[in-house]
XYZ file of C-alpha atoms in Angstrom:
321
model
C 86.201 25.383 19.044
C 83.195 26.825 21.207
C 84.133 27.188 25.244
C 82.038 24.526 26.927
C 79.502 25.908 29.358
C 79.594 22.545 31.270
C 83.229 21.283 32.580
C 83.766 17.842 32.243
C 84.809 16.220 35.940
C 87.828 14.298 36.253
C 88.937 14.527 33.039
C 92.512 13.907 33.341
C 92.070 10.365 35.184
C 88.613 9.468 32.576
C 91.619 9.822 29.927
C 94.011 7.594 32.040
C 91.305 4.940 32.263
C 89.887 4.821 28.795
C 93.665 5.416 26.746
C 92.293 6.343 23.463
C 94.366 6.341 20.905
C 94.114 6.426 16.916
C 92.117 3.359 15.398
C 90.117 3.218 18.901
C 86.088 3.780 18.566
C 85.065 5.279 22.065
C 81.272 5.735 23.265
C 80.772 9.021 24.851
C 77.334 7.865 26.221
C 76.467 11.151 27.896
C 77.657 13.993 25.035
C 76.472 16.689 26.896
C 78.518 19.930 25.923
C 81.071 17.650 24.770
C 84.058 17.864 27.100
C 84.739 14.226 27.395
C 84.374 13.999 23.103
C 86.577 16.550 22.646
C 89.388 15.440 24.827
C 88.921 11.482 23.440
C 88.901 13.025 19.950
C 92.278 14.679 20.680
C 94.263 11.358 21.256
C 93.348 10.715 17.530
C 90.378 8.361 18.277
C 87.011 7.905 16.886
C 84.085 8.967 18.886
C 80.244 8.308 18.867
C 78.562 10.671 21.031
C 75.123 9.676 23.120
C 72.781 11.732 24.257
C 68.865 12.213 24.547
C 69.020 15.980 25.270
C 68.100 17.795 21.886
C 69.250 21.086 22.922
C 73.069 19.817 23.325
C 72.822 19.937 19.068
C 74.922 22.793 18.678
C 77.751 20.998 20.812
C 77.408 18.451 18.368
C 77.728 20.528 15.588
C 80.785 22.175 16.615
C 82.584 19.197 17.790
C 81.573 17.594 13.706
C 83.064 20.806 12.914
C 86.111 20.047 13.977
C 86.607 16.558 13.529
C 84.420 15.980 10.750
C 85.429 12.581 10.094
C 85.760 10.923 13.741
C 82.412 12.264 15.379
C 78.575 11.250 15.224
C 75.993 11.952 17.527
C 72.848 9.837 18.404
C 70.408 10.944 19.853
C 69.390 8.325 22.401
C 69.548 7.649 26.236
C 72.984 5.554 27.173
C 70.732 2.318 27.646
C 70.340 2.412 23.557
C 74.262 2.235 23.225
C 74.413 -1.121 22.130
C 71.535 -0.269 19.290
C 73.959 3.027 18.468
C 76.720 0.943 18.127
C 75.528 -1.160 15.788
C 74.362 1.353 13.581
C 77.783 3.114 13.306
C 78.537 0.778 11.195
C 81.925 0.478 13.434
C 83.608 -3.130 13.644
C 85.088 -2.877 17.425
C 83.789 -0.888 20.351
C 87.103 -0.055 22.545
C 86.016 2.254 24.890
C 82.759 3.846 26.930
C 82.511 6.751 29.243
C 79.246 7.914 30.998
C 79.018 11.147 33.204
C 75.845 10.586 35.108
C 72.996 12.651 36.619
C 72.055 16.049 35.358
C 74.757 19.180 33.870
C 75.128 21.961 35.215
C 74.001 23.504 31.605
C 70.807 22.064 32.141
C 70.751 23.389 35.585
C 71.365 26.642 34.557
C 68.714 27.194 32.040
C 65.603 27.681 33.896
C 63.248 26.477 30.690
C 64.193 22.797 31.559
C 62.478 22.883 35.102
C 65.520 21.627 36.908
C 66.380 24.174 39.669
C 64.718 25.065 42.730
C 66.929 28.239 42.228
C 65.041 29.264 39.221
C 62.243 29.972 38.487
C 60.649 28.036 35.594
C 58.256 25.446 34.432
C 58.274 22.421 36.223
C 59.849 20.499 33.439
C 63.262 18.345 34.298
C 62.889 15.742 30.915
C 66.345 15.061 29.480
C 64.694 14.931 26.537
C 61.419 16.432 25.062
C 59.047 13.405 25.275
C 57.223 11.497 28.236
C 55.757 12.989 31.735
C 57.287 16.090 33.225
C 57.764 16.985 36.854
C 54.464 18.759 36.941
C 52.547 15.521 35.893
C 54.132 13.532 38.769
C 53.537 16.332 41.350
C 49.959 16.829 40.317
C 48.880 13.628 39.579
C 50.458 10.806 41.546
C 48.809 9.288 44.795
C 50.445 9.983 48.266
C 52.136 6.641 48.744
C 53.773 6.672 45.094
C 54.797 10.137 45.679
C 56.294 9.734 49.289
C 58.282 6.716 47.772
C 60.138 8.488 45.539
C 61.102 11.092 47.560
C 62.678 8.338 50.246
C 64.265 6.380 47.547
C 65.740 8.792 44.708
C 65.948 11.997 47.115
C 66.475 9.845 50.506
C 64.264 12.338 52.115
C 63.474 11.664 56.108
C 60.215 13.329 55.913
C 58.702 12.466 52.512
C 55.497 11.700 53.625
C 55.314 15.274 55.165
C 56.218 16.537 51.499
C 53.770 14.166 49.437
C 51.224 15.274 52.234
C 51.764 19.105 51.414
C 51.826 18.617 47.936
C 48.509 16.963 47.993
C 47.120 19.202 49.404
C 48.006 22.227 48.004
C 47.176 21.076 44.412
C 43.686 20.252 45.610
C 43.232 24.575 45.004
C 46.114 25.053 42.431
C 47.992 22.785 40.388
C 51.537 23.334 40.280
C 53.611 24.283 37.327
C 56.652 26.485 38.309
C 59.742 25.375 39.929
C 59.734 27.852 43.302
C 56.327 27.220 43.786
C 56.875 23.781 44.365
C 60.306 24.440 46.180
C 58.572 27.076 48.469
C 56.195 24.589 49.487
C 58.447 21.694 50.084
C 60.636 24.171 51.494
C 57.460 25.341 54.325
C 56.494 21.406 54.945
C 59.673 21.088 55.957
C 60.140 23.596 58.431
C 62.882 25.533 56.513
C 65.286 23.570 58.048
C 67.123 27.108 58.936
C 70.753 27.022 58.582
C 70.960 24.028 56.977
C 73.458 23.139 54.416
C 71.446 22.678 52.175
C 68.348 23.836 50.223
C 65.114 21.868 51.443
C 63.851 21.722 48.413
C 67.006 19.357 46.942
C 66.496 16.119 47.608
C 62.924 16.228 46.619
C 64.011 17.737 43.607
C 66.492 15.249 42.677
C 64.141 12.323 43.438
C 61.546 14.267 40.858
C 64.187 14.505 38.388
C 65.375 10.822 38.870
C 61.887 9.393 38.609
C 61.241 11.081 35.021
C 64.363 10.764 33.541
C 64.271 6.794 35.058
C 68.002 7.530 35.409
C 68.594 4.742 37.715
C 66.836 2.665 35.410
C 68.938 4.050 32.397
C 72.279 3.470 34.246
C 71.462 -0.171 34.620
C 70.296 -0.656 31.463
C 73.759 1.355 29.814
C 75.897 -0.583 31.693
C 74.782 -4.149 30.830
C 74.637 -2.751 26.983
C 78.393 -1.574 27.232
C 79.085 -5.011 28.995
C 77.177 -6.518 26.196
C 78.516 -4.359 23.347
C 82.696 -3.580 24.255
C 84.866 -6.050 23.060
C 88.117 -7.548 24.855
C 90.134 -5.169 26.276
C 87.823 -2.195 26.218
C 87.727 -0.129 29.017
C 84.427 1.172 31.068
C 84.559 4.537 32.657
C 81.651 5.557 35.167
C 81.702 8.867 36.822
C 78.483 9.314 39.483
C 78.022 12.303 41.810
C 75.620 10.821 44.231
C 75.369 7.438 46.608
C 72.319 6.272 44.545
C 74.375 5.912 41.186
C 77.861 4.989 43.203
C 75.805 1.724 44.931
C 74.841 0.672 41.163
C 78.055 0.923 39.406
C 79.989 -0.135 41.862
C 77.004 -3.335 42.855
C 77.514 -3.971 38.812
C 81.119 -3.748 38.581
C 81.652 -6.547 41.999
C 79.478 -8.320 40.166
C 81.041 -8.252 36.976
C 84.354 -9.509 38.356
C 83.478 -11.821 40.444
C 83.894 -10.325 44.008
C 80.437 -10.397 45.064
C 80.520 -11.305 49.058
C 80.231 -14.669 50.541
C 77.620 -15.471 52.297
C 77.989 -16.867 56.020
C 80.876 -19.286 56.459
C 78.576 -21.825 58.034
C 76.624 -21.660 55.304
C 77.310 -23.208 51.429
C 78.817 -21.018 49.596
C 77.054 -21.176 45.719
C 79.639 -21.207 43.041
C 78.354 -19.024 40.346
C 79.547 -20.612 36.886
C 80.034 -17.402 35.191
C 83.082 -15.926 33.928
C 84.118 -12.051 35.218
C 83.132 -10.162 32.253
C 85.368 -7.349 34.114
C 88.316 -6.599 35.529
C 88.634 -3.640 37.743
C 91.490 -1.534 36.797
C 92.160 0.436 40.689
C 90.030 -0.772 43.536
C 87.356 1.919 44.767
C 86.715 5.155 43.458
C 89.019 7.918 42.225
C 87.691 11.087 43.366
C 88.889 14.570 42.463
C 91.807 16.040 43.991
C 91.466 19.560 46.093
C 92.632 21.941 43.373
C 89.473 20.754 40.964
C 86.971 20.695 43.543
C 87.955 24.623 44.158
C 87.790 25.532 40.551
C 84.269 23.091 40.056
C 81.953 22.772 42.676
C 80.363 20.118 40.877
C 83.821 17.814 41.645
C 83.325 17.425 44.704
C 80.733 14.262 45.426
C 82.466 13.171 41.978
C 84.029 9.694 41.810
C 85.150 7.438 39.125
C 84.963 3.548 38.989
C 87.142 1.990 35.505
C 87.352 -1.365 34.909
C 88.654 -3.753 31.578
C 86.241 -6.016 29.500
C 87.617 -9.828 29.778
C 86.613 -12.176 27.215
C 84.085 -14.008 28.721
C 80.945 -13.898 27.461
C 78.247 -10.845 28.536
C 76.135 -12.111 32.257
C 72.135 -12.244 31.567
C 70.350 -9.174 32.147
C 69.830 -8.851 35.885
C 66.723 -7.768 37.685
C 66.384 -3.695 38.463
C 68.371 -2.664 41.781
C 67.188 0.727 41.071
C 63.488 -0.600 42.003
């Protein structure tokens, strides 16, 4: 067994959530390093691991190594689970687990473009295909650009930014990670003794946009709606307020809490069945010994909830948009 470079948040209560348990087939729909495999994999169950990163192969390979008969990796985003599934030639899908939003492996190899610590081509793709950071930055029109920043890095002053960016890759265009961040970092001022970097939220937004991982987390939740059967158990673990608002939008949804509208207003009866059933009410968040020992624990919170039997709800319209 090879010492994970990534440690797997909440592990303990993802565990309590999903009880695997010999005979059970869990999705691990974000592999990664494998911390969440290896721990489901211990309980006795069967595990098919998800991820479109190719470099997390050698995790894979360890993990087949030892459990060669319970383990298989695909190598797909978490919105392909239900596709995965079905070629696993695996009768009953009992659990599904998705860590969201980048590892801090991927942070920490500056190749991958993530980091405004770093210096390193301006990559951030999950995966090695479609548009990288640099294509966005260099390529996309002020309006597009300032969006993105607002939405996926809820940036104050993202026209500023898209201004600065423009104009700066009028003389050079930009393909290193603290170039970018320096200039980001200068349009805004600095922002001296703040806690943090400038440059983060327009990272994030950059890395949100061309990983669509908004878009992805919708998409992976309606296929494990779609794809677990009765009784299986979804467990969601976000670290920011974008992903939070759509897991925990999806899972009211799901069961049937959605708000009423005024009470001097009709309220619509919506004719679908809950497809879940929440198993705590809120989030589950990491307790103060974890968040010393992994910084990455602490804007870490878990949302669990049981499939009914009631059929799967139509695909709904992007809230990530």
């Amino acid at each position: 067994m090879t010492d994970a470079p990534h440690a797997p948040v909440l592990l303990a209560e993802v565990i309590e959530a999903l009880k695997p348990g010999p005979g059970d087939v869990v999705i691990d729909a974000t592999f990664g390093a494998g911390g969440y495999t290896r721990a489901i994999l211990a309980t006795g169950a069967e595990v098919i691991g998800l991820d479109r990163d190719p470099t997390v192969q050698p995790h894979a390979d360890s993990v087949a190594g030892d459990f060669p008969d319970r383990f298989q990796l695909v190598r797909t985003p978490f919105s392909g689970l239900a596709e995965a599934f079905d070629g696993s030639g695996k009768a009953k899908l009992d659990g599904a687990v998705f860590d969201i939003g980048v590892s801090s492996m991927q942070l920490d190899q500056a190749e991958r473009g993530f980091s405004f610590m770093r210096d390193g081509p301006l990559d951030m793709r999950m995966s090695d295909e479609g548009a990288t950071a640099a294509d966005i930055v260099n390529t996309w029109d002020h309006g597009p650009l300032a969006h993105i920043f607002k939405l996926y890095g809820e940036e104050r002053q993202s026209g500023r930014v898209a201004t600065a960016i423009l104009r700066r890759r009028v003389e050079q265009p930009f393909t290193r990670t603290l170039d970018l961040a320096e200039v980001v970092e200068k349009a805004l001022g600095g922002r001296r003794g703040a806690p943090i970097h400038p440059a983060t939220r327009v990272f994030q937004a950059l890395r949100i946009a061309v990983n669509d991982e908004l878009g992805e987390l919708e998409r992976g939740l309606e296929a494990a709606e779609a794809t677990l059967a009765p009784g299986g158990r979804l467990a969601v673990v976000t670290f920011h307020s974008l992903e939070d608002r759509i897991v925990k939008a999806f899972l009211t949804e799901r069961t049937g809490n959605t708000p009423a509208g005024s009470r001097h207003a009709p309220m619509a009866v919506d004719p679908r069945k809950p497809s879940f059933t929440l198993q705590f009410k809120g989030a589950r968040e990491a307790g103060d010994e974890e968040r010393s020992i992994n910084p990455r624990a602490r804007s870490a919170k878990l949302r669990a909830a049981i499939r009914t039997d009631a059929p799967a709800w139509a695909s709904s319209k992007g809230r990530a948009a």
